[in-house]
Structures are given as C-alpha cells and as structure tokens.
Coordinates of C-alpha atoms and ligand atoms in Angstrom, one line a residue:
G346 CA -47.9 -19.3 34.5
S347 CA -48.3 -20.4 38.1
T348 CA -50.3 -17.4 39.2
L349 CA -53.4 -15.8 37.8
Q350 CA -51.6 -12.7 36.7
A351 CA -48.8 -14.6 35.0
A352 CA -51.2 -17.0 33.2
A353 CA -53.4 -14.1 32.1
S354 CA -50.3 -12.1 30.9
E355 CA -49.3 -15.1 28.7
R356 CA -52.8 -14.7 27.1
G357 CA -52.3 -10.9 26.7
R358 CA -54.8 -10.1 29.5
Y359 CA -54.7 -8.8 33.0
F360 CA -56.2 -10.5 36.1
G361 CA -57.4 -8.1 38.8
T362 CA -59.1 -7.8 42.1
A363 CA -60.9 -5.3 44.2
I364 CA -58.9 -4.2 47.2
A365 CA -60.3 -2.7 50.4
G366 CA -57.9 -0.2 52.1
F367 CA -58.7 -1.4 55.6
R368 CA -57.4 -4.9 54.7
L369 CA -54.0 -3.7 53.6
S370 CA -52.7 -4.2 57.1
D371 CA -53.6 -8.0 56.8
S372 CA -50.5 -9.6 55.5
A373 CA -52.3 -12.9 54.6
Y374 CA -54.5 -10.7 52.3
T375 CA -51.8 -8.6 50.8
T376 CA -49.6 -11.7 50.2
I377 CA -52.3 -13.3 48.0
A378 CA -53.3 -10.0 46.4
N379 CA -49.7 -9.1 45.5
R380 CA -48.9 -12.6 44.2
E381 CA -52.0 -13.3 42.1
F382 CA -53.3 -10.0 40.6
N383 CA -51.9 -7.2 38.5
M384 CA -54.9 -4.9 38.1
I385 CA -56.4 -3.2 41.2
T386 CA -59.8 -1.6 41.8
A387 CA -60.5 0.3 45.0
E388 CA -63.6 -1.4 46.4
N389 CA -65.0 1.8 47.9
E390 CA -62.2 4.4 48.3
M391 CA -62.5 6.2 44.9
K392 CA -66.3 6.5 44.9
I393 CA -68.0 9.9 45.2
D394 CA -68.7 9.8 48.9
A395 CA -65.1 8.9 49.6
T396 CA -63.4 11.4 47.3
E397 CA -65.7 14.4 47.8
P398 CA -67.3 14.1 51.2
N399 CA -68.1 17.8 51.3
R400 CA -68.9 19.8 48.2
N401 CA -65.7 20.9 46.5
Q402 CA -63.6 19.5 49.3
F403 CA -61.7 16.5 47.9
S404 CA -60.3 13.7 50.0
Y405 CA -57.8 11.5 48.3
A406 CA -56.0 9.8 51.2
A407 CA -57.9 6.5 51.0
G408 CA -57.8 6.3 47.3
D409 CA -54.2 7.3 47.1
Q410 CA -53.3 4.5 49.6
I411 CA -54.6 1.9 47.3
V412 CA -53.2 3.4 44.1
N413 CA -49.8 3.7 45.8
W414 CA -49.9 0.1 47.0
A415 CA -50.8 -1.0 43.5
R416 CA -48.2 1.0 41.7
S417 CA -45.4 0.4 44.2
N418 CA -46.1 -3.3 43.6
G419 CA -46.0 -2.9 39.8
K420 CA -49.7 -3.2 39.2
Q421 CA -52.2 -1.1 37.2
V422 CA -55.3 0.5 38.5
R423 CA -59.0 0.6 37.4
G424 CA -60.7 3.8 38.6
H425 CA -64.1 3.2 40.1
T426 CA -66.2 5.2 39.8
L427 CA -66.8 8.9 38.8
A428 CA -70.6 9.2 38.3
W429 CA -73.1 6.8 40.0
H430 CA -76.5 7.1 41.6
S431 CA -75.3 5.1 44.7
Q432 CA -72.7 6.0 47.3
Q433 CA -73.2 9.7 46.7
P434 CA -72.3 12.0 49.6
G435 CA -75.3 13.6 51.3
W436 CA -74.7 17.0 49.7
M437 CA -74.9 15.5 46.3
Q438 CA -78.0 13.5 47.1
N439 CA -79.7 16.8 47.9
L440 CA -78.8 18.5 44.7
S441 CA -80.7 18.5 41.4
G442 CA -80.9 20.2 38.1
S443 CA -78.2 22.4 36.8
A444 CA -76.5 22.6 40.2
L445 CA -76.2 18.8 40.3
R446 CA -75.0 18.7 36.7
S447 CA -72.2 21.2 37.3
A448 CA -71.3 19.5 40.6
M449 CA -71.1 16.1 38.9
L450 CA -68.9 17.5 36.1
N451 CA -66.7 19.2 38.6
H452 CA -66.3 15.9 40.4
V453 CA -65.4 14.0 37.3
T454 CA -62.9 16.7 36.3
Q455 CA -61.3 17.0 39.7
V456 CA -60.9 13.3 40.5
A457 CA -59.8 12.3 37.0
T458 CA -57.3 15.2 37.1
H459 CA -55.9 14.1 40.5
Y460 CA -55.3 10.6 39.2
R461 CA -54.3 11.6 35.7
G462 CA -51.6 9.2 34.3
Q463 CA -52.2 6.6 36.9
I464 CA -55.4 4.9 35.7
H465 CA -55.6 2.2 33.1
S466 CA -59.4 2.4 32.8
W467 CA -62.0 4.6 34.5
D468 CA -65.5 3.4 35.2
V469 CA -66.8 6.9 34.2
V470 CA -70.5 6.0 34.7
N471 CA -71.8 3.1 36.7
E472 CA -75.2 1.4 36.6
A473 CA -77.2 4.0 34.7
F474 CA -79.9 1.6 33.3
Q475 CA -82.9 -0.1 34.9
D476 CA -83.3 -3.8 35.4
G477 CA -86.2 -5.6 33.8
S478 CA -87.8 -5.4 30.4
S479 CA -88.0 -1.6 29.8
G480 CA -84.5 -0.9 28.6
A481 CA -84.9 2.5 30.1
R482 CA -82.4 4.6 32.0
R483 CA -82.5 4.2 35.8
D484 CA -84.3 7.0 37.5
S485 CA -81.8 9.0 39.6
N486 CA -81.0 12.5 40.5
L487 CA -78.3 12.4 37.8
Q488 CA -80.7 11.1 35.1
R489 CA -83.1 13.9 36.0
T490 CA -80.5 16.5 35.0
G491 CA -81.1 15.4 31.4
N492 CA -80.5 12.4 29.2
D493 CA -77.2 13.7 28.1
W494 CA -75.6 13.4 31.5
I495 CA -73.7 10.3 30.6
E496 CA -72.0 11.7 27.5
A497 CA -71.2 14.9 29.4
A498 CA -69.5 12.8 32.1
F499 CA -67.4 11.0 29.4
R500 CA -66.4 14.2 27.7
A501 CA -65.3 15.7 31.0
A502 CA -63.3 12.6 31.8
R503 CA -61.5 12.6 28.5
A504 CA -60.6 16.2 28.9
A505 CA -59.1 15.6 32.4
D506 CA -57.2 12.3 31.6
P507 CA -56.8 11.8 27.9
N508 CA -54.8 8.6 28.3
A509 CA -57.1 6.6 30.5
K510 CA -59.5 4.3 28.8
L511 CA -63.1 5.4 29.6
C512 CA -65.6 2.7 30.4
Y513 CA -69.3 2.4 31.0
N514 CA -69.8 -0.3 33.7
D515 CA -73.0 -2.2 34.7
Y516 CA -74.5 -5.4 36.1
N517 CA -77.2 -7.7 34.6
T518 CA -75.8 -6.9 31.2
D519 CA -74.3 -10.3 30.6
D520 CA -77.3 -12.0 28.9
W521 CA -77.4 -10.8 25.3
T522 CA -81.2 -11.1 25.1
H523 CA -81.9 -8.9 28.2
A524 CA -83.4 -5.5 27.5
K525 CA -80.8 -3.9 29.8
T526 CA -78.0 -5.4 27.7
Q527 CA -79.5 -4.1 24.5
A528 CA -80.0 -0.7 26.0
V529 CA -76.3 -0.4 27.0
Y530 CA -75.4 -1.7 23.5
N531 CA -77.5 1.0 21.9
L532 CA -75.9 3.6 24.1
V533 CA -72.4 2.5 23.1
R534 CA -73.3 2.3 19.4
D535 CA -74.7 5.8 19.5
F536 CA -71.6 7.1 21.3
K537 CA -69.3 5.6 18.7
A538 CA -71.5 6.9 15.9
R539 CA -71.5 10.5 17.3
G540 CA -67.9 10.6 18.4
V541 CA -68.6 10.6 22.2
P542 CA -65.4 9.4 23.8
I543 CA -65.9 5.8 25.1
D544 CA -63.2 3.1 25.0
C545 CA -64.6 0.2 27.0
V546 CA -67.6 -1.5 28.6
G547 CA -67.3 -3.1 32.0
F548 CA -69.4 -6.2 32.8
Q549 CA -69.6 -6.5 36.6
S550 CA -70.7 -10.1 36.2
H551 CA -72.0 -10.8 39.7
F552 CA -73.4 -14.3 39.2
N553 CA -75.6 -16.5 41.5
S554 CA -78.3 -19.1 41.1
Q555 CA -80.9 -16.5 40.1
S556 CA -78.5 -14.9 37.6
P557 CA -76.1 -17.6 36.4
V558 CA -73.4 -17.2 33.7
P559 CA -75.6 -17.0 30.6
S560 CA -75.1 -19.4 27.7
N561 CA -74.7 -16.4 25.4
Y562 CA -72.1 -14.6 27.5
Q563 CA -69.5 -14.8 24.8
T564 CA -72.0 -13.4 22.2
T565 CA -72.5 -10.4 24.5
L566 CA -68.8 -9.7 24.9
S567 CA -68.1 -10.2 21.2
S568 CA -71.1 -8.1 20.1
F569 CA -70.0 -5.1 22.2
A570 CA -66.4 -5.6 21.1
A571 CA -67.6 -5.4 17.4
L572 CA -68.7 -1.8 18.2
G573 CA -65.1 -0.9 18.6
V574 CA -64.7 -0.9 22.3
D575 CA -62.7 -3.1 24.7
V576 CA -64.7 -5.2 27.1
Q577 CA -63.6 -6.0 30.6
I578 CA -65.0 -8.3 33.3
T579 CA -64.9 -5.9 36.2
E580 CA -66.4 -7.3 39.4
L581 CA -66.6 -11.1 38.9
D582 CA -68.0 -13.2 41.7
I583 CA -70.0 -16.4 41.4
E584 CA -71.9 -17.8 44.3
G585 CA -71.7 -21.5 44.9
S586 CA -69.0 -24.1 45.6
G587 CA -67.2 -27.1 44.3
T588 CA -67.3 -28.2 40.7
A589 CA -70.4 -26.2 39.7
Q590 CA -68.7 -23.0 40.8
A591 CA -65.4 -24.0 39.1
D592 CA -67.3 -24.8 35.9
S593 CA -69.0 -21.4 35.9
Y594 CA -65.6 -19.6 36.4
R595 CA -64.2 -21.7 33.6
R596 CA -66.9 -20.5 31.2
V597 CA -66.3 -16.9 32.1
V598 CA -62.6 -17.2 31.4
Q599 CA -63.2 -19.1 28.2
A600 CA -65.6 -16.4 27.0
C601 CA -63.1 -13.7 27.6
L602 CA -60.3 -15.6 25.9
A603 CA -62.5 -16.1 22.9
V604 CA -62.9 -12.4 22.4
S605 CA -59.7 -10.6 21.4
R606 CA -61.0 -7.3 22.8
C607 CA -61.7 -8.8 26.1
T608 CA -58.6 -7.3 27.8
G609 CA -58.9 -8.5 31.3
I610 CA -60.9 -10.0 34.2
S611 CA -61.2 -8.7 37.7
V612 CA -62.8 -10.5 40.7
W613 CA -64.5 -8.5 43.4
G614 CA -62.3 -9.4 46.3
V615 CA -59.6 -11.9 47.3
R616 CA -61.0 -14.4 49.8
D617 CA -64.6 -15.5 50.4
S618 CA -64.4 -13.7 53.7
D619 CA -63.5 -10.5 51.9
S620 CA -66.6 -10.6 49.7
W621 CA -69.3 -7.9 49.8
R622 CA -71.8 -10.6 49.5
A623 CA -73.6 -11.1 52.8
S624 CA -73.5 -14.9 52.4
G625 CA -72.0 -17.4 50.2
T626 CA -68.5 -18.3 49.0
P627 CA -68.2 -16.5 45.6
L628 CA -64.4 -15.9 45.2
L629 CA -61.3 -17.9 44.3
F630 CA -59.7 -18.2 47.8
D631 CA -61.4 -19.5 50.9
G632 CA -61.4 -17.6 54.2
S633 CA -58.1 -19.2 55.2
G634 CA -56.5 -18.1 51.9
N635 CA -56.5 -21.6 50.4
K636 CA -56.9 -21.9 46.6
K637 CA -60.4 -23.2 45.8
L638 CA -61.4 -25.5 43.0
A639 CA -62.6 -22.4 41.2
Y640 CA -59.0 -21.0 41.4
T641 CA -57.5 -24.1 39.8
S642 CA -60.2 -24.0 37.1
V643 CA -59.4 -20.3 36.3
L644 CA -55.7 -20.9 36.3
D645 CA -55.9 -24.0 34.1
T646 CA -58.3 -22.3 31.6
L647 CA -56.0 -19.2 31.2
Ligands
XIL1456 C1 -69.8 -2.6 46.8 C2 -68.7 -2.9 47.8 O1 -68.1 -4.1 47.6 C3 -69.2 -2.8 49.2 O2 -68.2 -2.8 50.2 C4 -70.1 -1.5 49.4 O3 -70.7 -1.5 50.7 C5 -71.1 -1.4 48.4 O4 -70.5 -1.4 47.1 N1 -71.4 -2.8 42.0 C6 -70.4 -1.9 42.0 C7 -69.5 -1.9 43.2 O5 -70.1 -1.2 41.1 O6 -69.0 -0.6 43.5 C8 -70.2 -2.5 44.4 O7 -69.3 -2.5 45.5 C9 -70.8 -3.8 44.1 C10 -71.8 -3.7 43.1

C-alpha cells in the first residue's frame, strides 16, 4: 500500500491518529488525516470534562463532530476515555466516596450508551497505576472509592455497549521488567480469571530519550496477548529526528506485526506541529505536512 492505512490493512491491522476538533477546519491537516489513517481517537473531546462539564448534563457536540468526521470518511473510532484521574470536570474532582462511585458509573453508562455501536474500542480506564517500583494503584479520588472501581467501570461499559472492545490504557507499561507493566499484567490476568469483561490493553507508547522503545517491547505485547486480550498501540509518539527516530518507529511496527493479537497502531497527532509535546518533533509528518524519514520507515516496515 502507498498509505499507512492501506499498508496496515494488508497486514490485517489498522493505522490511526488522534484528531483535535479545532483542527478540522485546516484542510492541510484533514487531507493528510483522511489519506493516511483509518482509526480516529478524539484527542480531548470525549474525555470526562468535555462530555459531562456539569453533573448529569452531557455535552456531545465536540465528540460527535470527530466521530461524524471519522465515520463519514469511512474510518473507525477509538473511544478515549471513560474513567481517568485527569481532565475531570471540577464537580467530579470535588466528589468522593459513594457519590463519586455512582457519578463515575453514570458517566460510563451515559457516554458509552450515547456512542453505542459507533466505537471500535473504548479506553474504559486510563492510567490507573503508579510509576516507579511499587506496582501500586495510582492514588486518585477514583481509587479512593475502593479497589474494585476499575472492574465496576468495565462492567458498566459492557452493559452499555456490548459490541465495543473494552481496553485498559496506560503509559510506561512498555518495558516488560517494569513494576507498572507487571501490575497491569496482573490486573488483566485477574480480570480474565474472574470473568470481568476486558478485551484489550492499550499501550500509549510515548517514547523519548529518557523512555526509549524498550528492547523487550515485543515480549510485553506478546505476554499480554497470551492472556487472551488484543493489544493496541494507542498514542505513539517518539521524540527525536532523522534515522534514530525512524529506527525507533520501525522497531515499534515490527513488534506489533510480530504479535498476531496486536491489532493496530495509532500515533498521537498528525504533524509535529500538532503534537501535545511542548517541544520536539515526535510524529510522522513535519509542520509543513511533509513525510518524514520516520514515515517512510513505518510505511516500508508495514
Ligand atoms: C493529552 C492531549 O494530547 C492534550 O491536548 C491535553 O492537553 C492533555 O492530554 N495520555 C493520554 C492522553 O491518555 O489523553 C493525553 O492527551 C496524553 C497522555
């Protein structure tokens, strides 16, 4: 194939990107996005603060704009995200205990119901574990409602949209030897053993010089897949430039292709100038929309 989506399709995978709603009026941006990608994640528009700005008052216009753009262009959508400690609206930040638990479950139910039938995979829970060596859950208002909040969110999501794949999504879970990776692995193993509905694990895969593509990345993907879940690379970006960056992108694509249950790769933005990263050039197109060496590396590896 001559585009990322075509080449990935030939390998039985999707190739996606995050889309920011405010950029949909930029035709240089939409031309690249429409040509290259067939899986779309809303960069911010389906997060909790966007979809429920006031308690039990839902606001879907911004999310719908992205979903409608994707579907009208023949693309699938990853839902991001239903339960997260970050980007909570103020009212939710101020809740705790059983009131927060029921508000969180209501949010999951309402948003997953609104988008029922339109979502390939939902990031039901995002970033629930700590960094570092503890392997512990991240402290958050959601975690303080009780350790079972993650499975409660997954059960509510399954009830609301039985056909969406339900994912746990996190960062710094790429290195198989890291405590955080093992902690997520143990969560997924436990969920599978107890019949808690989970279908996939998302690896954000934000890489930089402090956190490069680990040599055991493929082992991580295959180990999770062996638990009976799909794995997806959900927010890929790699700081750097030139051949070093291209080589890192190649290794990510090779790892995914080597794992049959690695069903797709999404990058977290289109051009370097669209990246959430404050500095650096982590994406596949430069600010002028030109294909970078990293792009050619990905396309040739697919
Ligand atoms: C980022 C967006 O790209 C930014 O625009 C926003 O200001 C903050 O969130 N992990 C995630 C994503 O799961 O939702 C984050 O997206 C990047 C890190």
